[in-house]
């Protein structure tokens, strides 16, 4: 270190460049030596300024990138260290960086290096702006006022976005200091925008994107004084409307749902500009579009937005969505447009203006967005499990066009909107009724357009909750299901068969007039559980689970119960679907009599399904892994359901115990070594295993040696519970306390015959009691503490410790003293005091 410090005093830039070069060497010794030098030099004064000089100097590009990365790391760690061990940057170094970081951006042309410098500016701004960095605003305004250099202007705008983002995430009390500077920057931005619009430059979209993003950040948490000025928001809104209506080149405007092309277009500047404008308007409407909200500092601002802008924005959005079928509409832009329209539907100022347009909006905008896409058809053919996740389990990405379409349908057809629409005397038909008539016509013409048939059924299912409110509409749906949907359960297209299954499942709980038609549907669904297409089988299985909830259907399906369960068990490992396991639980609940006599076989099959899922090869699809683990959790919960069902039969319980002990042992062992990433899944399964164990202990007449072997795992599981997990610390110990009491009080003789294991049990029990007694009241109640003490007392009683015995900790302090009249129960938690390091096994008299 002394050698490095001496070299730094007279260090030349070439020396550091050489070290940076060597960090990329193929030779291990050179890399190690250079890395050590850079690491130690990073703690010395003047090193960070030298790195900045290298970044903007004449060194090779890869060396400049290495220097910028090292500078970013030093600024991040040492500008304002989070611990005392890290040496902070010298004040002279900080001053040099504050004055030089922005100018350095103008000398860098590498996007990778610019990213590192932006991170440095963001860190410095987050920690000190505006207190001791006032010169930054002057530097930025200078460029905004004289935008001669396009590269410098682009860099300047990116820094303005950083500051606006900093303003957005500041607490309101901290925004007060930053707000005047942000107003100053917005005023300069406004003048710059007018210049760019009056004197068009080449590729203006990039600049407009940064301007829109800065404005978006500035209205997220509050409104700056510049925007509060008379006509300011109207002027900005007109500018952003121009951004939103920015012309799209013909080669980018043709309709497409090709995944690669959509990804490519999302990176185009024109769509980025439109997107940021759409996000700005959505945020403006969401935060400030309703003047009926409680009065605050923005009441007058809200009134201006409502009176001056909302109707204009409504017209602009309606024109936009009407073009959705003729030209390409980016999904993310459509999402924010639909979000804005939802807010306008809810707004008293615009609701009456938008209602006459809703039918047109739903039929010509939302409905086409729900037609089958190339992605859906590709997933059906190539990745059926991913298709099931997207279409049967409703895991829609927010940028999926169907997500935006669903938003509009829900807002337009909800009961509240329906009532408001009906009360409007000028209108002849409610939105929901008119839309349902349109969907019915699409179902009737299924032969001409099967994809419109599929989309119509999807929407009808989504609207089930609203349809149920109106008997005449429900009657229409029954007619559609029995006359149009039932025949199509045998359609040649698998997607159509799947959608028909889903539709019958959604309406399975409704009491229809034509019971025979629903019975035929149920029988056909059972047949489709053996369909050649996996998504059809899964959809049919989910629908059947809905039907068995009806008593009359359940009685008729009783003879097929085992066959149904077998089909579920075959599908669960293949799909890894939590929804399927939950459906199986429903079937088990409704066929208890049949399940009772076949419970052991069913437990065996569930254990096989669990083993298949837990030993399946690693998948690159994170969603599949999540679903698979959730399915494992549900399988263990289902086993617990069966154990509870047979709780009155000792013979069946003993058979189930021998089957389940390996599973419980395996999961308890896994929980001891769980990583942070796996924590949530393991805790859920651990909890379900605890529940199974609870059923066995509660209902078995005696506790086997195998069950006793799990006692330490319960204690370790509780001790292993991370401090941050409130639910686990709250729920598992409560159940475990009861289990420990079962163990000790129900079978004290077995405990006394454990030999040397007693010592381990006592030591672990002491730790457990310590955890309860010392924990905060938010985690354990006073009753929990009393129960914890009672567990320890019960163990000492079982070991026949004399009632007058005294247990001392290593420090000689009293650990526990038996009461004079026998051990009995602790009346309050102060009856015993637990000290760190206490070891009852050392001091107990009579037993060791």
Short mmCIF file of N, CA and C in Angstrom, two decimals, residues 3-126:
data_model
loop_
_atom_site.label_atom_id
_atom_site.label_comp_id
_atom_site.label_asym_id
_atom_site.label_seq_id
_atom_site.Cartn_x
_atom_site.Cartn_y
_atom_site.Cartn_z
N UNK A 3 3.79 1.51 -1.29
CA UNK A 3 4.35 1.64 -2.63
C UNK A 3 3.34 2.27 -3.59
N UNK A 4 2.08 1.80 -3.50
CA UNK A 4 1.04 2.34 -4.38
C UNK A 4 0.81 3.81 -4.09
N UNK A 5 0.77 4.17 -2.79
CA UNK A 5 0.54 5.56 -2.41
C UNK A 5 1.65 6.45 -2.96
N UNK A 6 2.90 5.97 -2.87
CA UNK A 6 4.02 6.75 -3.40
C UNK A 6 3.91 6.91 -4.90
N UNK A 7 3.49 5.86 -5.59
CA UNK A 7 3.37 5.95 -7.04
C UNK A 7 2.25 6.92 -7.43
N UNK A 8 1.16 6.97 -6.63
CA UNK A 8 0.05 7.85 -6.95
C UNK A 8 0.44 9.32 -6.84
N UNK A 9 1.37 9.61 -5.95
CA UNK A 9 1.75 11.01 -5.77
C UNK A 9 2.33 11.58 -7.05
N UNK A 10 3.03 10.76 -7.78
CA UNK A 10 3.65 11.21 -9.03
C UNK A 10 3.10 10.43 -10.22
N UNK A 11 1.89 9.92 -10.02
CA UNK A 11 1.34 9.00 -11.02
C UNK A 11 1.06 9.70 -12.35
N UNK A 12 1.41 9.02 -13.41
CA UNK A 12 1.07 9.49 -14.74
C UNK A 12 -0.15 8.71 -15.23
N UNK A 13 -0.90 9.34 -16.08
CA UNK A 13 -2.09 8.68 -16.61
C UNK A 13 -1.74 7.38 -17.32
N UNK A 14 -0.57 7.35 -17.93
CA UNK A 14 -0.16 6.14 -18.65
C UNK A 14 -0.03 4.95 -17.70
N UNK A 15 0.36 5.20 -16.46
CA UNK A 15 0.49 4.11 -15.49
C UNK A 15 -0.86 3.47 -15.20
N UNK A 16 -1.87 4.32 -15.02
CA UNK A 16 -3.21 3.79 -14.75
C UNK A 16 -3.76 3.10 -15.99
N UNK A 17 -3.51 3.67 -17.16
CA UNK A 17 -3.97 3.05 -18.40
C UNK A 17 -3.39 1.65 -18.56
N UNK A 18 -2.12 1.52 -18.22
CA UNK A 18 -1.48 0.21 -18.32
C UNK A 18 -2.15 -0.78 -17.38
N UNK A 19 -2.46 -0.33 -16.15
CA UNK A 19 -3.12 -1.21 -15.19
C UNK A 19 -4.51 -1.60 -15.68
N UNK A 20 -5.25 -0.63 -16.22
CA UNK A 20 -6.58 -0.92 -16.75
C UNK A 20 -6.50 -1.91 -17.90
N UNK A 21 -5.48 -1.74 -18.75
CA UNK A 21 -5.27 -2.65 -19.86
C UNK A 21 -5.02 -4.06 -19.35
N UNK A 22 -4.20 -4.16 -18.28
CA UNK A 22 -3.84 -5.48 -17.75
C UNK A 22 -5.00 -6.16 -17.05
N UNK A 23 -6.01 -5.40 -16.62
CA UNK A 23 -7.17 -6.06 -16.02
C UNK A 23 -7.94 -6.88 -17.06
N UNK A 24 -7.67 -6.63 -18.34
CA UNK A 24 -8.33 -7.37 -19.42
C UNK A 24 -7.42 -8.43 -20.03
N UNK A 25 -6.23 -8.63 -19.41
CA UNK A 25 -5.23 -9.55 -19.95
C UNK A 25 -5.70 -11.00 -19.85
N UNK A 26 -5.18 -11.84 -20.76
CA UNK A 26 -5.46 -13.27 -20.71
C UNK A 26 -4.64 -13.98 -19.64
N UNK A 27 -3.58 -13.31 -19.16
CA UNK A 27 -2.70 -13.92 -18.17
C UNK A 27 -3.24 -13.64 -16.76
N UNK A 28 -3.43 -14.73 -16.01
CA UNK A 28 -4.02 -14.61 -14.68
C UNK A 28 -3.19 -13.73 -13.76
N UNK A 29 -1.86 -13.90 -13.81
CA UNK A 29 -0.98 -13.15 -12.90
C UNK A 29 -1.08 -11.64 -13.17
N UNK A 30 -1.11 -11.27 -14.46
CA UNK A 30 -1.23 -9.85 -14.81
C UNK A 30 -2.57 -9.28 -14.34
N UNK A 31 -3.65 -10.08 -14.56
CA UNK A 31 -4.98 -9.62 -14.15
C UNK A 31 -5.05 -9.40 -12.64
N UNK A 32 -4.51 -10.36 -11.90
CA UNK A 32 -4.57 -10.27 -10.44
C UNK A 32 -3.79 -9.06 -9.94
N UNK A 33 -2.60 -8.87 -10.50
CA UNK A 33 -1.76 -7.74 -10.07
C UNK A 33 -2.42 -6.40 -10.40
N UNK A 34 -2.98 -6.29 -11.62
CA UNK A 34 -3.62 -5.04 -12.03
C UNK A 34 -4.88 -4.77 -11.22
N UNK A 35 -5.66 -5.82 -10.96
CA UNK A 35 -6.88 -5.66 -10.17
C UNK A 35 -6.56 -5.19 -8.76
N UNK A 36 -5.52 -5.79 -8.17
CA UNK A 36 -5.11 -5.38 -6.82
C UNK A 36 -4.66 -3.92 -6.81
N UNK A 37 -3.90 -3.53 -7.83
CA UNK A 37 -3.43 -2.15 -7.91
C UNK A 37 -4.59 -1.17 -8.02
N UNK A 38 -5.55 -1.48 -8.92
CA UNK A 38 -6.70 -0.59 -9.12
C UNK A 38 -7.53 -0.50 -7.84
N UNK A 39 -7.71 -1.63 -7.17
CA UNK A 39 -8.52 -1.64 -5.96
C UNK A 39 -7.90 -0.77 -4.87
N UNK A 40 -6.58 -0.93 -4.68
CA UNK A 40 -5.93 -0.15 -3.63
C UNK A 40 -5.77 1.32 -4.03
N UNK A 41 -5.52 1.55 -5.30
CA UNK A 41 -5.38 2.94 -5.76
C UNK A 41 -6.71 3.69 -5.64
N UNK A 42 -7.82 2.95 -5.72
CA UNK A 42 -9.12 3.58 -5.63
C UNK A 42 -9.39 4.27 -4.31
N UNK A 43 -8.63 3.93 -3.29
CA UNK A 43 -8.82 4.57 -1.98
C UNK A 43 -7.97 5.84 -1.83
N UNK A 44 -7.14 6.15 -2.81
CA UNK A 44 -6.22 7.27 -2.69
C UNK A 44 -6.80 8.54 -3.33
N UNK A 45 -6.38 9.66 -2.80
CA UNK A 45 -6.83 10.95 -3.33
C UNK A 45 -6.31 11.15 -4.75
N UNK A 46 -7.10 11.81 -5.56
CA UNK A 46 -6.77 12.19 -6.94
C UNK A 46 -6.95 11.06 -7.94
N UNK A 47 -7.27 9.84 -7.46
CA UNK A 47 -7.41 8.73 -8.40
C UNK A 47 -8.67 8.88 -9.25
N UNK A 48 -9.80 9.26 -8.63
CA UNK A 48 -11.05 9.42 -9.37
C UNK A 48 -10.94 10.50 -10.46
N UNK A 49 -10.36 11.68 -10.17
CA UNK A 49 -10.18 12.67 -11.24
C UNK A 49 -9.32 12.16 -12.39
N UNK A 50 -8.30 11.36 -12.07
CA UNK A 50 -7.46 10.80 -13.13
C UNK A 50 -8.27 9.84 -14.01
N UNK A 51 -9.15 9.06 -13.38
CA UNK A 51 -9.99 8.16 -14.17
C UNK A 51 -10.90 8.94 -15.12
N UNK A 52 -11.43 10.08 -14.64
CA UNK A 52 -12.28 10.90 -15.49
C UNK A 52 -11.48 11.46 -16.67
N UNK A 53 -10.23 11.85 -16.42
CA UNK A 53 -9.39 12.37 -17.50
C UNK A 53 -9.10 11.28 -18.53
N UNK A 54 -8.89 10.04 -18.05
CA UNK A 54 -8.66 8.94 -18.99
C UNK A 54 -9.92 8.69 -19.83
N UNK A 55 -11.08 8.77 -19.19
CA UNK A 55 -12.35 8.50 -19.87
C UNK A 55 -12.56 9.43 -21.06
N UNK A 56 -12.11 10.69 -20.95
CA UNK A 56 -12.32 11.65 -22.04
C UNK A 56 -11.05 11.87 -22.85
N UNK A 57 -9.99 11.10 -22.56
CA UNK A 57 -8.69 11.31 -23.22
C UNK A 57 -8.54 10.55 -24.51
N UNK A 58 -7.29 10.26 -24.86
CA UNK A 58 -6.96 9.63 -26.14
C UNK A 58 -6.64 8.15 -26.01
N UNK A 59 -6.92 7.55 -24.86
CA UNK A 59 -6.63 6.13 -24.67
C UNK A 59 -7.51 5.28 -25.58
N UNK A 60 -7.13 4.02 -25.80
CA UNK A 60 -7.98 3.12 -26.59
C UNK A 60 -9.38 3.03 -25.97
N UNK A 61 -10.36 2.74 -26.82
CA UNK A 61 -11.75 2.78 -26.38
C UNK A 61 -12.01 1.82 -25.23
N UNK A 62 -11.42 0.61 -25.28
CA UNK A 62 -11.70 -0.37 -24.22
C UNK A 62 -11.09 0.06 -22.89
N UNK A 63 -9.98 0.80 -22.96
CA UNK A 63 -9.38 1.31 -21.72
C UNK A 63 -10.25 2.43 -21.15
N UNK A 64 -10.77 3.30 -22.01
CA UNK A 64 -11.65 4.37 -21.53
C UNK A 64 -12.92 3.79 -20.90
N UNK A 65 -13.44 2.72 -21.49
CA UNK A 65 -14.62 2.09 -20.91
C UNK A 65 -14.29 1.50 -19.53
N UNK A 66 -13.13 0.84 -19.43
CA UNK A 66 -12.71 0.29 -18.13
C UNK A 66 -12.56 1.39 -17.09
N UNK A 67 -12.00 2.54 -17.51
CA UNK A 67 -11.82 3.67 -16.60
C UNK A 67 -13.17 4.21 -16.14
N UNK A 68 -14.13 4.32 -17.07
CA UNK A 68 -15.45 4.84 -16.70
C UNK A 68 -16.18 3.90 -15.74
N UNK A 69 -15.99 2.60 -15.93
CA UNK A 69 -16.62 1.63 -15.02
C UNK A 69 -16.01 1.74 -13.62
N UNK A 70 -14.67 1.86 -13.57
CA UNK A 70 -14.03 2.02 -12.26
C UNK A 70 -14.48 3.31 -11.59
N UNK A 71 -14.63 4.37 -12.38
CA UNK A 71 -15.09 5.65 -11.83
C UNK A 71 -16.51 5.51 -11.28
N UNK A 72 -17.37 4.84 -12.03
CA UNK A 72 -18.75 4.63 -11.56
C UNK A 72 -18.76 3.87 -10.24
N UNK A 73 -17.90 2.83 -10.13
CA UNK A 73 -17.86 2.04 -8.90
C UNK A 73 -17.36 2.87 -7.72
N UNK A 74 -16.34 3.69 -7.95
CA UNK A 74 -15.80 4.51 -6.87
C UNK A 74 -16.82 5.54 -6.41
N UNK A 75 -17.49 6.19 -7.37
CA UNK A 75 -18.50 7.19 -7.00
C UNK A 75 -19.64 6.53 -6.23
N UNK A 76 -20.07 5.36 -6.69
CA UNK A 76 -21.18 4.68 -6.02
C UNK A 76 -20.85 4.25 -4.61
N UNK A 77 -19.62 3.80 -4.39
CA UNK A 77 -19.25 3.28 -3.08
C UNK A 77 -18.70 4.34 -2.13
N UNK A 78 -18.01 5.34 -2.69
CA UNK A 78 -17.24 6.21 -1.81
C UNK A 78 -17.74 7.65 -1.75
N UNK A 79 -18.74 8.02 -2.59
CA UNK A 79 -19.21 9.41 -2.53
C UNK A 79 -19.84 9.69 -1.17
N UNK A 80 -20.67 8.77 -0.74
CA UNK A 80 -21.26 8.87 0.59
C UNK A 80 -21.36 7.44 1.14
N UNK A 81 -20.26 6.93 1.72
CA UNK A 81 -20.20 5.52 2.13
C UNK A 81 -21.30 5.17 3.14
N UNK A 82 -21.77 3.93 3.02
CA UNK A 82 -22.79 3.47 3.95
C UNK A 82 -22.23 2.84 5.19
N UNK A 83 -20.90 2.66 5.26
CA UNK A 83 -20.29 2.08 6.45
C UNK A 83 -18.98 2.81 6.76
N UNK A 84 -18.51 2.65 7.98
CA UNK A 84 -17.32 3.38 8.44
C UNK A 84 -16.02 2.82 7.87
N UNK A 85 -16.06 1.59 7.37
CA UNK A 85 -14.83 0.97 6.85
C UNK A 85 -14.42 1.54 5.50
N UNK A 86 -15.40 2.05 4.73
CA UNK A 86 -15.11 2.56 3.39
C UNK A 86 -14.59 3.99 3.48
N UNK A 87 -13.44 4.24 2.81
CA UNK A 87 -12.86 5.58 2.80
C UNK A 87 -13.64 6.49 1.87
N UNK A 88 -14.15 7.61 2.37
CA UNK A 88 -14.91 8.52 1.48
C UNK A 88 -13.99 9.26 0.52
N UNK A 89 -14.56 9.71 -0.58
CA UNK A 89 -13.79 10.52 -1.53
C UNK A 89 -13.38 11.84 -0.89
N UNK A 90 -12.19 12.30 -1.25
CA UNK A 90 -11.73 13.59 -0.75
C UNK A 90 -12.60 14.71 -1.32
N UNK A 91 -12.77 15.78 -0.57
CA UNK A 91 -13.61 16.89 -1.01
C UNK A 91 -13.09 17.52 -2.30
N UNK A 92 -11.76 17.54 -2.46
CA UNK A 92 -11.19 18.09 -3.70
C UNK A 92 -11.56 17.23 -4.90
N UNK A 93 -11.59 15.91 -4.69
CA UNK A 93 -11.99 14.99 -5.77
C UNK A 93 -13.46 15.20 -6.13
N UNK A 94 -14.29 15.36 -5.09
CA UNK A 94 -15.72 15.58 -5.33
C UNK A 94 -15.94 16.87 -6.12
N UNK A 95 -15.24 17.93 -5.73
CA UNK A 95 -15.39 19.21 -6.43
C UNK A 95 -14.98 19.09 -7.88
N UNK A 96 -13.89 18.36 -8.14
CA UNK A 96 -13.41 18.17 -9.51
C UNK A 96 -14.46 17.43 -10.33
N UNK A 97 -15.06 16.36 -9.75
CA UNK A 97 -16.06 15.58 -10.48
C UNK A 97 -17.34 16.38 -10.73
N UNK A 98 -17.75 17.17 -9.74
CA UNK A 98 -18.97 17.97 -9.93
C UNK A 98 -18.80 18.98 -11.07
N UNK A 99 -17.63 19.51 -11.17
CA UNK A 99 -17.40 20.51 -12.22
C UNK A 99 -17.12 19.88 -13.58
N UNK A 100 -16.70 18.60 -13.58
CA UNK A 100 -16.25 18.01 -14.84
C UNK A 100 -17.11 16.92 -15.43
N UNK A 101 -18.03 16.34 -14.65
CA UNK A 101 -18.80 15.20 -15.15
C UNK A 101 -19.65 15.56 -16.37
N UNK A 102 -20.38 16.68 -16.30
CA UNK A 102 -21.25 17.03 -17.41
C UNK A 102 -20.46 17.37 -18.67
N UNK A 103 -19.35 18.15 -18.51
CA UNK A 103 -18.54 18.46 -19.70
C UNK A 103 -17.93 17.20 -20.30
N UNK A 104 -17.63 16.23 -19.43
CA UNK A 104 -17.03 14.98 -19.92
C UNK A 104 -17.99 14.25 -20.86
N UNK A 105 -19.28 14.34 -20.60
CA UNK A 105 -20.25 13.67 -21.47
C UNK A 105 -20.16 14.20 -22.90
N UNK A 106 -19.91 15.47 -23.05
CA UNK A 106 -19.83 16.06 -24.39
C UNK A 106 -18.64 15.56 -25.19
N UNK A 107 -17.63 15.01 -24.50
CA UNK A 107 -16.43 14.53 -25.18
C UNK A 107 -16.45 13.02 -25.42
N UNK A 108 -17.51 12.36 -24.98
CA UNK A 108 -17.60 10.91 -25.14
C UNK A 108 -18.64 10.57 -26.20
N UNK A 109 -18.29 9.64 -27.07
CA UNK A 109 -19.20 9.25 -28.14
C UNK A 109 -19.64 7.79 -28.03
N UNK A 110 -19.09 7.10 -27.06
CA UNK A 110 -19.46 5.70 -26.83
C UNK A 110 -20.68 5.64 -25.92
N UNK A 111 -21.74 4.93 -26.36
CA UNK A 111 -22.94 4.81 -25.55
C UNK A 111 -22.65 4.11 -24.24
N UNK A 112 -21.75 3.12 -24.27
CA UNK A 112 -21.42 2.39 -23.04
C UNK A 112 -20.76 3.30 -22.01
N UNK A 113 -19.86 4.16 -22.46
CA UNK A 113 -19.18 5.09 -21.54
C UNK A 113 -20.16 6.15 -21.04
N UNK A 114 -21.01 6.64 -21.93
CA UNK A 114 -22.01 7.63 -21.52
C UNK A 114 -22.93 7.08 -20.44
N UNK A 115 -23.26 5.79 -20.54
CA UNK A 115 -24.10 5.18 -19.51
C UNK A 115 -23.42 5.23 -18.14
N UNK A 116 -22.11 4.98 -18.12
CA UNK A 116 -21.38 5.02 -16.84
C UNK A 116 -21.36 6.44 -16.26
N UNK A 117 -21.16 7.43 -17.11
CA UNK A 117 -21.12 8.81 -16.63
C UNK A 117 -22.49 9.26 -16.13
N UNK A 118 -23.56 8.79 -16.81
CA UNK A 118 -24.91 9.13 -16.35
C UNK A 118 -25.17 8.54 -14.96
N UNK A 119 -24.66 7.34 -14.73
CA UNK A 119 -24.83 6.74 -13.40
C UNK A 119 -24.11 7.59 -12.36
N UNK A 120 -22.90 8.06 -12.69
CA UNK A 120 -22.16 8.93 -11.76
C UNK A 120 -22.96 10.19 -11.43
N UNK A 121 -23.51 10.82 -12.46
CA UNK A 121 -24.30 12.05 -12.25
C UNK A 121 -25.53 11.73 -11.41
N UNK A 122 -26.16 10.61 -11.67
CA UNK A 122 -27.35 10.23 -10.92
C UNK A 122 -27.02 10.03 -9.44
N UNK A 123 -25.89 9.38 -9.15
CA UNK A 123 -25.48 9.14 -7.75
C UNK A 123 -25.22 10.47 -7.05
N UNK A 124 -24.46 11.35 -7.72
CA UNK A 124 -24.12 12.64 -7.11
C UNK A 124 -25.39 13.48 -6.91
N UNK A 125 -26.29 13.47 -7.90
CA UNK A 125 -27.53 14.24 -7.78
C UNK A 125 -28.39 13.71 -6.65
N UNK A 126 -28.42 12.41 -6.52
CA UNK A 126 -29.26 11.80 -5.49
C UNK A 126 -28.77 12.16 -4.09
#
